[in-house]
PDB file of C-alpha atoms in Angstrom:
ATOM      1  CA  MET A   1     -16.631  -0.600  -9.541  1.00  0.00           C
ATOM      2  CA  THR A   2     -18.676  -3.023 -11.691  1.00  0.00           C
ATOM      3  CA  THR A   3     -18.740  -6.356 -10.053  1.00  0.00           C
ATOM      4  CA  ILE A   4     -18.605  -9.226 -12.993  1.00  0.00           C
ATOM      5  CA  ALA A   5     -19.742 -12.868 -12.323  1.00  0.00           C
ATOM      6  CA  MET A   6     -17.826 -14.958 -14.719  1.00  0.00           C
ATOM      7  CA  PHE A   7     -19.441 -18.345 -15.024  1.00  0.00           C
ATOM      8  CA  ASP A   8     -17.774 -21.739 -15.860  1.00  0.00           C
ATOM      9  CA  GLY A   9     -20.555 -22.336 -18.594  1.00  0.00           C
ATOM     10  CA  ASP A  10     -19.289 -25.940 -19.166  1.00  0.00           C
ATOM     11  CA  ILE A  11     -20.058 -27.206 -15.643  1.00  0.00           C
ATOM     12  CA  PHE A  12     -23.557 -25.382 -15.099  1.00  0.00           C
ATOM     13  CA  ALA A  13     -24.714 -26.366 -18.563  1.00  0.00           C
ATOM     14  CA  TYR A  14     -23.768 -29.817 -17.756  1.00  0.00           C
ATOM     15  CA  GLU A  15     -25.315 -29.701 -14.484  1.00  0.00           C
ATOM     16  CA  ALA A  16     -28.629 -28.573 -15.878  1.00  0.00           C
ATOM     17  CA  ALA A  17     -28.658 -31.006 -18.819  1.00  0.00           C
ATOM     18  CA  ALA A  18     -27.741 -34.003 -16.627  1.00  0.00           C
ATOM     19  CA  ALA A  19     -30.543 -33.123 -14.060  1.00  0.00           C
ATOM     20  CA  ALA A  20     -33.040 -32.765 -16.935  1.00  0.00           C
ATOM     21  CA  GLU A  21     -32.866 -36.404 -17.899  1.00  0.00           C
ATOM     22  CA  GLU A  22     -35.505 -38.878 -16.569  1.00  0.00           C
ATOM     23  CA  PRO A  23     -35.764 -42.644 -17.345  1.00  0.00           C
ATOM     24  CA  ILE A  24     -38.960 -44.431 -17.936  1.00  0.00           C
ATOM     25  CA  ASN A  25     -39.493 -48.191 -17.692  1.00  0.00           C
ATOM     26  CA  TRP A  26     -42.258 -49.266 -20.162  1.00  0.00           C
ATOM     27  CA  GLY A  27     -42.060 -52.674 -18.879  1.00  0.00           C
ATOM     28  CA  ASP A  28     -40.822 -56.015 -21.188  1.00  0.00           C
ATOM     29  CA  ASP A  29     -37.469 -54.803 -20.616  1.00  0.00           C
ATOM     30  CA  LEU A  30     -37.716 -51.400 -22.484  1.00  0.00           C
ATOM     31  CA  TRP A  31     -36.292 -48.377 -20.708  1.00  0.00           C
ATOM     32  CA  THR A  32     -35.949 -45.078 -22.291  1.00  0.00           C
ATOM     33  CA  LEU A  33     -34.417 -41.588 -21.340  1.00  0.00           C
ATOM     34  CA  HIS A  34     -36.049 -38.457 -22.024  1.00  0.00           C
ATOM     35  CA  ALA A  35     -35.531 -34.732 -21.155  1.00  0.00           C
ATOM     36  CA  TYR A  36     -37.505 -31.480 -21.507  1.00  0.00           C
ATOM     37  CA  GLU A  37     -35.756 -28.598 -22.911  1.00  0.00           C
ATOM     38  CA  THR A  38     -37.741 -25.818 -21.604  1.00  0.00           C
ATOM     39  CA  PRO A  39     -37.435 -26.667 -18.224  1.00  0.00           C
ATOM     40  CA  ALA A  40     -33.636 -27.370 -18.456  1.00  0.00           C
ATOM     41  CA  LYS A  41     -33.392 -23.980 -19.880  1.00  0.00           C
ATOM     42  CA  ASN A  42     -35.281 -22.465 -16.854  1.00  0.00           C
ATOM     43  CA  ALA A  43     -33.308 -24.392 -14.369  1.00  0.00           C
ATOM     44  CA  LEU A  44     -29.748 -23.258 -15.842  1.00  0.00           C
ATOM     45  CA  ASP A  45     -31.254 -19.462 -15.915  1.00  0.00           C
ATOM     46  CA  GLU A  46     -32.326 -19.822 -12.280  1.00  0.00           C
ATOM     47  CA  ARG A  47     -28.939 -21.075 -11.163  1.00  0.00           C
ATOM     48  CA  ILE A  48     -27.168 -18.238 -12.989  1.00  0.00           C
ATOM     49  CA  ARG A  49     -29.512 -15.635 -11.673  1.00  0.00           C
ATOM     50  CA  SER A  50     -29.548 -16.788  -7.978  1.00  0.00           C
ATOM     51  CA  LEU A  51     -25.682 -17.085  -7.978  1.00  0.00           C
ATOM     52  CA  THR A  52     -25.557 -13.493  -9.642  1.00  0.00           C
ATOM     53  CA  GLU A  53     -27.729 -12.047  -7.080  1.00  0.00           C
ATOM     54  CA  LYS A  54     -25.797 -13.726  -4.313  1.00  0.00           C
ATOM     55  CA  LEU A  55     -22.567 -12.217  -5.501  1.00  0.00           C
ATOM     56  CA  GLU A  56     -24.326  -8.884  -5.978  1.00  0.00           C
ATOM     57  CA  ALA A  57     -22.812  -8.779  -9.691  1.00  0.00           C
ATOM     58  CA  ASP A  58     -23.772  -6.041 -12.221  1.00  0.00           C
ATOM     59  CA  GLU A  59     -22.578  -8.257 -15.088  1.00  0.00           C
ATOM     60  CA  VAL A  60     -22.580 -11.848 -16.234  1.00  0.00           C
ATOM     61  CA  ILE A  61     -19.870 -13.494 -18.563  1.00  0.00           C
ATOM     62  CA  ILE A  62     -20.241 -16.761 -19.722  1.00  0.00           C
ATOM     63  CA  ALA A  63     -16.883 -18.943 -20.746  1.00  0.00           C
ATOM     64  CA  LEU A  64     -17.313 -22.335 -22.766  1.00  0.00           C
ATOM     65  CA  SER A  65     -14.791 -24.635 -24.247  1.00  0.00           C
ATOM     66  CA  ASP A  66     -13.691 -24.839 -27.918  1.00  0.00           C
ATOM     67  CA  LYS A  67     -14.047 -28.437 -29.440  1.00  0.00           C
ATOM     68  CA  GLU A  68     -10.307 -28.567 -29.411  1.00  0.00           C
ATOM     69  CA  SER A  69      -7.784 -28.129 -26.774  1.00  0.00           C
ATOM     70  CA  PHE A  70      -3.973 -27.190 -27.155  1.00  0.00           C
ATOM     71  CA  ARG A  71      -3.520 -29.835 -24.413  1.00  0.00           C
ATOM     72  CA  LYS A  72      -3.759 -32.663 -26.571  1.00  0.00           C
ATOM     73  CA  GLU A  73      -1.174 -31.458 -28.682  1.00  0.00           C
ATOM     74  CA  ILE A  74       1.362 -31.478 -25.756  1.00  0.00           C
ATOM     75  CA  LEU A  75      -0.120 -34.850 -24.460  1.00  0.00           C
ATOM     76  CA  PRO A  76      -2.347 -37.063 -26.771  1.00  0.00           C
ATOM     77  CA  THR A  77      -3.790 -38.773 -24.100  1.00  0.00           C
ATOM     78  CA  TYR A  78      -5.242 -35.759 -22.279  1.00  0.00           C
ATOM     79  CA  LYS A  79      -8.847 -36.461 -21.481  1.00  0.00           C
ATOM     80  CA  ALA A  80      -8.665 -39.533 -23.430  1.00  0.00           C
ATOM     81  CA  ASN A  81     -10.692 -41.330 -20.722  1.00  0.00           C
ATOM     82  CA  ARG A  82     -13.750 -39.452 -21.455  1.00  0.00           C
ATOM     83  CA  ALA A  83     -13.896 -40.190 -25.222  1.00  0.00           C
ATOM     84  CA  ASN A  84     -16.639 -42.895 -24.838  1.00  0.00           C
ATOM     85  CA  VAL A  85     -18.314 -41.362 -21.887  1.00  0.00           C
ATOM     86  CA  ARG A  86     -22.030 -40.373 -23.005  1.00  0.00           C
ATOM     87  CA  LYS A  87     -22.750 -36.559 -22.348  1.00  0.00           C
ATOM     88  CA  PRO A  88     -26.313 -35.467 -21.359  1.00  0.00           C
ATOM     89  CA  MET A  89     -28.588 -35.239 -24.360  1.00  0.00           C
ATOM     90  CA  LEU A  90     -29.158 -31.470 -23.757  1.00  0.00           C
ATOM     91  CA  LEU A  91     -25.793 -30.311 -23.149  1.00  0.00           C
ATOM     92  CA  ASN A  92     -25.217 -28.731 -26.483  1.00  0.00           C
ATOM     93  CA  VAL A  93     -28.734 -27.355 -26.626  1.00  0.00           C
ATOM     94  CA  LEU A  94     -28.038 -25.551 -23.482  1.00  0.00           C
ATOM     95  CA  LYS A  95     -24.722 -24.242 -24.658  1.00  0.00           C
ATOM     96  CA  ASP A  96     -26.374 -22.882 -27.505  1.00  0.00           C
ATOM     97  CA  TYR A  97     -28.632 -21.071 -25.281  1.00  0.00           C
ATOM     98  CA  LEU A  98     -26.087 -19.489 -23.180  1.00  0.00           C
ATOM     99  CA  ARG A  99     -24.616 -18.238 -26.521  1.00  0.00           C
ATOM    100  CA  ASP A 100     -27.975 -16.992 -27.524  1.00  0.00           C
ATOM    101  CA  ASN A 101     -28.595 -15.168 -24.237  1.00  0.00           C
ATOM    102  CA  PHE A 102     -25.592 -14.305 -22.462  1.00  0.00           C
ATOM    103  CA  LYS A 103     -22.171 -12.634 -23.001  1.00  0.00           C
ATOM    104  CA  VAL A 104     -20.115 -15.653 -23.841  1.00  0.00           C
ATOM    105  CA  PHE A 105     -16.561 -15.941 -24.534  1.00  0.00           C
ATOM    106  CA  GLU A 106     -14.671 -18.665 -26.344  1.00  0.00           C
ATOM    107  CA  PHE A 107     -11.207 -18.835 -27.571  1.00  0.00           C
ATOM    108  CA  PRO A 108     -10.013 -21.268 -30.516  1.00  0.00           C
ATOM    109  CA  ARG A 109      -8.302 -24.428 -28.707  1.00  0.00           C
ATOM    110  CA  LEU A 110      -8.803 -23.443 -25.287  1.00  0.00           C
ATOM    111  CA  GLU A 111     -11.034 -24.786 -22.422  1.00  0.00           C
ATOM    112  CA  GLY A 112     -13.657 -22.756 -20.705  1.00  0.00           C
ATOM    113  CA  ASP A 113     -11.048 -22.869 -17.517  1.00  0.00           C
ATOM    114  CA  ASP A 114      -8.325 -21.033 -19.706  1.00  0.00           C
ATOM    115  CA  VAL A 115     -10.731 -18.513 -20.982  1.00  0.00           C
ATOM    116  CA  LEU A 116     -11.798 -17.610 -17.318  1.00  0.00           C
ATOM    117  CA  GLY A 117      -8.190 -17.554 -16.174  1.00  0.00           C
ATOM    118  CA  ILE A 118      -7.342 -15.178 -18.900  1.00  0.00           C
ATOM    119  CA  LEU A 119     -10.122 -12.948 -18.489  1.00  0.00           C
ATOM    120  CA  ALA A 120      -9.780 -12.729 -14.628  1.00  0.00           C
ATOM    121  CA  THR A 121      -6.118 -11.669 -15.032  1.00  0.00           C
ATOM    122  CA  TRP A 122      -6.497  -9.363 -18.076  1.00  0.00           C
ATOM    123  CA  GLU A 123      -5.850  -5.913 -16.868  1.00  0.00           C
ATOM    124  CA  ASN A 124      -7.961  -4.645 -20.011  1.00  0.00           C
ATOM    125  CA  LEU A 125     -11.132  -6.098 -18.568  1.00  0.00           C
ATOM    126  CA  LYS A 126     -12.224  -3.623 -16.069  1.00  0.00           C
ATOM    127  CA  GLY A 127     -14.271  -4.674 -12.803  1.00  0.00           C
ATOM    128  CA  ASP A 128     -14.240  -6.777  -9.587  1.00  0.00           C
ATOM    129  CA  LYS A 129     -13.955  -9.962 -11.527  1.00  0.00           C
ATOM    130  CA  ILE A 130     -15.306 -13.284  -9.769  1.00  0.00           C
ATOM    131  CA  ILE A 131     -14.774 -16.714 -11.124  1.00  0.00           C
ATOM    132  CA  VAL A 132     -17.730 -18.912 -10.589  1.00  0.00           C
ATOM    133  CA  SER A 133     -17.252 -22.584 -10.851  1.00  0.00           C
ATOM    134  CA  LYS A 134     -17.013 -25.831  -8.968  1.00  0.00           C
ATOM    135  CA  ASP A 135     -13.465 -26.845 -10.218  1.00  0.00           C
ATOM    136  CA  LYS A 136     -10.805 -27.059  -7.573  1.00  0.00           C
ATOM    137  CA  ASP A 137      -8.260 -26.062 -10.498  1.00  0.00           C
ATOM    138  CA  PHE A 138      -8.906 -22.545 -10.246  1.00  0.00           C
ATOM    139  CA  ARG A 139      -6.529 -22.460  -7.259  1.00  0.00           C
ATOM    140  CA  CYS A 140      -4.059 -22.175  -9.815  1.00  0.00           C
ATOM    141  CA  VAL A 141      -5.368 -18.640 -10.907  1.00  0.00           C
ATOM    142  CA  PRO A 142      -4.594 -15.480  -9.007  1.00  0.00           C
ATOM    143  CA  ALA A 143      -8.100 -14.125  -8.894  1.00  0.00           C
ATOM    144  CA  LYS A 144     -11.146 -14.243  -6.752  1.00  0.00           C
ATOM    145  CA  VAL A 145     -13.153 -17.494  -7.062  1.00  0.00           C
ATOM    146  CA  PHE A 146     -16.462 -18.587  -5.755  1.00  0.00           C
ATOM    147  CA  TYR A 147     -17.033 -22.188  -5.395  1.00  0.00           C
ATOM    148  CA  ALA A 148     -20.772 -22.758  -6.237  1.00  0.00           C
ATOM    149  CA  ASN A 149     -20.485 -26.105  -4.327  1.00  0.00           C
ATOM    150  CA  ARG A 150     -19.250 -24.610  -1.317  1.00  0.00           C
ATOM    151  CA  PRO A 151     -21.094 -21.262  -0.736  1.00  0.00           C
ATOM    152  CA  ASP A 152     -20.281 -20.998   2.793  1.00  0.00           C
ATOM    153  CA  ASP A 153     -16.620 -20.441   1.867  1.00  0.00           C
ATOM    154  CA  GLY A 154     -17.494 -17.169   0.273  1.00  0.00           C
ATOM    155  CA  VAL A 155     -15.412 -15.368  -2.276  1.00  0.00           C
ATOM    156  CA  LEU A 156     -11.629 -16.594  -2.200  1.00  0.00           C
ATOM    157  CA  GLU A 157      -9.150 -14.285  -3.282  1.00  0.00           C
ATOM    158  CA  ILE A 158      -6.097 -16.570  -4.453  1.00  0.00           C
ATOM    159  CA  THR A 159      -2.614 -14.461  -4.547  1.00  0.00           C
ATOM    160  CA  GLU A 160      -0.149 -15.015  -7.298  1.00  0.00           C
ATOM    161  CA  HIS A 161       2.181 -16.927  -4.724  1.00  0.00           C
ATOM    162  CA  GLN A 162      -0.814 -19.298  -3.897  1.00  0.00           C
ATOM    163  CA  ALA A 163      -1.442 -19.919  -7.420  1.00  0.00           C
ATOM    164  CA  ASP A 164       2.071 -20.727  -8.505  1.00  0.00           C
ATOM    165  CA  TYR A 165       2.294 -23.061  -5.462  1.00  0.00           C
ATOM    166  CA  PHE A 166      -0.738 -24.905  -6.179  1.00  0.00           C
ATOM    167  CA  HIS A 167       0.122 -25.111  -9.902  1.00  0.00           C
ATOM    168  CA  MET A 168       3.491 -26.951  -8.693  1.00  0.00           C
ATOM    169  CA  VAL A 169       1.467 -29.203  -6.436  1.00  0.00           C
ATOM    170  CA  GLN A 170      -0.831 -30.150  -9.447  1.00  0.00           C
ATOM    171  CA  THR A 171       2.072 -30.735 -11.552  1.00  0.00           C
ATOM    172  CA  LEU A 172       3.242 -33.413  -9.260  1.00  0.00           C
ATOM    173  CA  THR A 173      -0.215 -35.060  -8.281  1.00  0.00           C
ATOM    174  CA  GLY A 174      -1.548 -34.934 -11.865  1.00  0.00           C
ATOM    175  CA  ASP A 175      -5.472 -35.209 -12.248  1.00  0.00           C
ATOM    176  CA  THR A 176      -6.936 -38.525 -13.044  1.00  0.00           C
ATOM    177  CA  THR A 177     -10.327 -36.823 -14.272  1.00  0.00           C
ATOM    178  CA  ASP A 178      -8.232 -35.052 -17.098  1.00  0.00           C
ATOM    179  CA  ASN A 179      -6.028 -38.114 -17.667  1.00  0.00           C
ATOM    180  CA  TYR A 180      -2.742 -36.503 -17.075  1.00  0.00           C
ATOM    181  CA  LYS A 181      -0.789 -38.645 -14.529  1.00  0.00           C
ATOM    182  CA  GLY A 182       1.732 -36.223 -12.694  1.00  0.00           C
ATOM    183  CA  CYS A 183       4.922 -37.937 -10.910  1.00  0.00           C
ATOM    184  CA  PRO A 184       4.525 -41.547 -10.420  1.00  0.00           C
ATOM    185  CA  GLY A 185       4.086 -42.214  -6.718  1.00  0.00           C
ATOM    186  CA  CYS A 186       3.321 -38.611  -5.791  1.00  0.00           C
ATOM    187  CA  GLY A 187      -0.075 -38.040  -3.985  1.00  0.00           C
ATOM    188  CA  PRO A 188      -1.453 -34.864  -2.405  1.00  0.00           C
ATOM    189  CA  VAL A 189       0.589 -35.170   0.957  1.00  0.00           C
ATOM    190  CA  LYS A 190       3.747 -35.887  -0.588  1.00  0.00           C
ATOM    191  CA  ALA A 191       3.398 -33.028  -3.223  1.00  0.00           C
ATOM    192  CA  GLU A 192       2.570 -30.795  -0.565  1.00  0.00           C
ATOM    193  CA  ARG A 193       5.777 -31.852   1.036  1.00  0.00           C
ATOM    194  CA  ILE A 194       7.996 -31.210  -1.821  1.00  0.00           C
ATOM    195  CA  ILE A 195       6.700 -27.816  -2.665  1.00  0.00           C
ATOM    196  CA  GLN A 196       6.911 -26.969   1.107  1.00  0.00           C
ATOM    197  CA  ALA A 197      10.304 -27.833   1.086  1.00  0.00           C
ATOM    198  CA  ALA A 198      11.003 -25.665  -1.580  1.00  0.00           C
ATOM    199  CA  LEU A 199       9.215 -22.760  -0.059  1.00  0.00           C
ATOM    200  CA  GLU A 200      11.082 -23.339   3.239  1.00  0.00           C
ATOM    201  CA  GLU A 201      14.481 -23.278   1.285  1.00  0.00           C
ATOM    202  CA  GLY A 202      13.486 -19.911  -0.308  1.00  0.00           C
ATOM    203  CA  THR A 203      11.917 -17.791   2.492  1.00  0.00           C
ATOM    204  CA  PRO A 204      12.085 -15.069   3.869  1.00  0.00           C
ATOM    205  CA  TRP A 205      14.313 -13.492   1.111  1.00  0.00           C
ATOM    206  CA  ALA A 206      13.292 -15.134  -2.055  1.00  0.00           C
ATOM    207  CA  THR A 207      11.515 -13.119  -4.641  1.00  0.00           C
ATOM    208  CA  PRO A 208       8.342 -14.576  -6.416  1.00  0.00           C
ATOM    209  CA  ALA A 209      10.570 -15.486  -9.380  1.00  0.00           C
ATOM    210  CA  GLN A 210      13.179 -17.139  -7.166  1.00  0.00           C
ATOM    211  CA  LEU A 211      10.617 -18.992  -5.432  1.00  0.00           C
ATOM    212  CA  ARG A 212       9.113 -20.449  -8.744  1.00  0.00           C
ATOM    213  CA  GLY A 213      12.580 -21.418  -9.580  1.00  0.00           C
ATOM    214  CA  LEU A 214      13.048 -23.227  -6.415  1.00  0.00           C
ATOM    215  CA  TYR A 215       9.619 -24.987  -6.652  1.00  0.00           C
ATOM    216  CA  TRP A 216      10.743 -26.135 -10.262  1.00  0.00           C
ATOM    217  CA  LYS A 217      13.927 -27.558  -8.969  1.00  0.00           C
ATOM    218  CA  HIS A 218      12.207 -29.741  -6.398  1.00  0.00           C
ATOM    219  CA  VAL A 219       9.549 -30.699  -8.990  1.00  0.00           C
ATOM    220  CA  VAL A 220      12.154 -31.932 -11.508  1.00  0.00           C
ATOM    221  CA  ALA A 221      14.110 -33.626  -8.687  1.00  0.00           C
ATOM    222  CA  ALA A 222      10.894 -35.486  -7.802  1.00  0.00           C
ATOM    223  CA  TYR A 223      10.256 -36.513 -11.487  1.00  0.00           C
ATOM    224  CA  GLU A 224      14.044 -37.673 -11.814  1.00  0.00           C
ATOM    225  CA  LYS A 225      13.795 -39.731  -8.596  1.00  0.00           C
ATOM    226  CA  ALA A 226      10.679 -41.382 -10.403  1.00  0.00           C
ATOM    227  CA  GLY A 227      12.847 -42.385 -13.260  1.00  0.00           C
ATOM    228  CA  LEU A 228      11.737 -39.553 -15.316  1.00  0.00           C
ATOM    229  CA  GLY A 229      13.204 -36.000 -15.907  1.00  0.00           C
ATOM    230  CA  ALA A 230      12.420 -32.321 -16.709  1.00  0.00           C
ATOM    231  CA  GLU A 231      10.716 -33.031 -20.082  1.00  0.00           C
ATOM    232  CA  GLU A 232       7.844 -34.995 -18.561  1.00  0.00           C
ATOM    233  CA  ALA A 233       7.529 -32.647 -15.891  1.00  0.00           C
ATOM    234  CA  LEU A 234       7.179 -30.005 -18.323  1.00  0.00           C
ATOM    235  CA  VAL A 235       4.570 -31.842 -20.172  1.00  0.00           C
ATOM    236  CA  GLN A 236       2.762 -32.325 -16.919  1.00  0.00           C
ATOM    237  CA  ALA A 237       3.065 -28.809 -15.622  1.00  0.00           C
ATOM    238  CA  ARG A 238       1.656 -27.457 -19.115  1.00  0.00           C
ATOM    239  CA  CYS A 239      -1.363 -29.660 -18.717  1.00  0.00           C
ATOM    240  CA  ALA A 240      -1.964 -28.548 -15.218  1.00  0.00           C
ATOM    241  CA  ARG A 241      -1.476 -24.880 -15.816  1.00  0.00           C
ATOM    242  CA  ILE A 242      -4.801 -22.892 -16.195  1.00  0.00           C
ATOM    243  CA  LEU A 243      -3.860 -20.049 -18.435  1.00  0.00           C
ATOM    244  CA  ARG A 244      -3.596 -16.368 -17.085  1.00  0.00           C
ATOM    245  CA  ALA A 245      -3.349 -13.371 -19.334  1.00  0.00           C
ATOM    246  CA  SER A 246       0.327 -13.416 -19.512  1.00  0.00           C
ATOM    247  CA  ASP A 247       0.031 -16.990 -21.053  1.00  0.00           C
ATOM    248  CA  TYR A 248      -1.999 -15.828 -24.357  1.00  0.00           C
ATOM    249  CA  ASP A 249      -1.084 -14.099 -27.292  1.00  0.00           C
ATOM    250  CA  PHE A 250      -4.169 -11.842 -27.946  1.00  0.00           C
ATOM    251  CA  LYS A 251      -2.734 -11.042 -31.563  1.00  0.00           C
ATOM    252  CA  LYS A 252      -2.483 -14.494 -32.603  1.00  0.00           C
ATOM    253  CA  LYS A 253      -5.062 -16.055 -30.408  1.00  0.00           C
ATOM    254  CA  GLU A 254      -3.000 -18.700 -29.420  1.00  0.00           C
ATOM    255  CA  PRO A 255      -1.663 -19.849 -25.845  1.00  0.00           C
ATOM    256  CA  ILE A 256       1.961 -19.146 -24.761  1.00  0.00           C
ATOM    257  CA  LEU A 257       3.059 -22.449 -23.485  1.00  0.00           C
ATOM    258  CA  TRP A 258       4.266 -22.265 -19.861  1.00  0.00           C
ATOM    259  CA  THR A 259       8.135 -22.274 -19.320  1.00  0.00           C
ATOM    260  CA  PRO A 260       9.937 -22.507 -15.930  1.00  0.00           C
TER     261      PRO A 260
END
């Protein structure tokens, strides 16, 4: 079976672009920042090559984010905290380099994470597919994941149950990096306790669908206790969800919003 390494191109391009930047102090209070394009491209190439070899992959796929995200239609403040953050000067150059030299997938209004989640769970794409990233949010995807920042962990195989569980935990905790807040006063420990209580209520006889229903019941109860309700919980859940193939309409080329 063909092994496919599926790279989170946004992260690896950003990493190489940031590493390429060098400050120079010219004296008299003058500083400039510069970056050499060719060494940055070579570094990105080498990073992808070394990880591909480590995974003994036969094929490489790169996923990149579209300029627009459907999540901003759900929550206008999504990632608004990044609006004024300077991006590395070679970032777009390196993304173009990936487009010119690798098999790159980009879907309208989707982030690279969603593209990887869809491809990893899409039956029509055959092969032993491994997502390669540094983003913890891939715990929401029932797929094989290799965390490049934790190579000693090896390839993790996340089950559908584990992915559903983490999605609900993330719905409660939110993500300050992406600027969706989750349930007020609900940190990781409390969120785990809430979802674990739902799991204990449902086992050992509950089906996966019944467990998802129990998770949602407990999530909504936590939001209501915080003075909010199911509507706000749904907004947060849709922001937290990395799309799977079942969450995407391939004909219309648009996401299918998650519904409990």
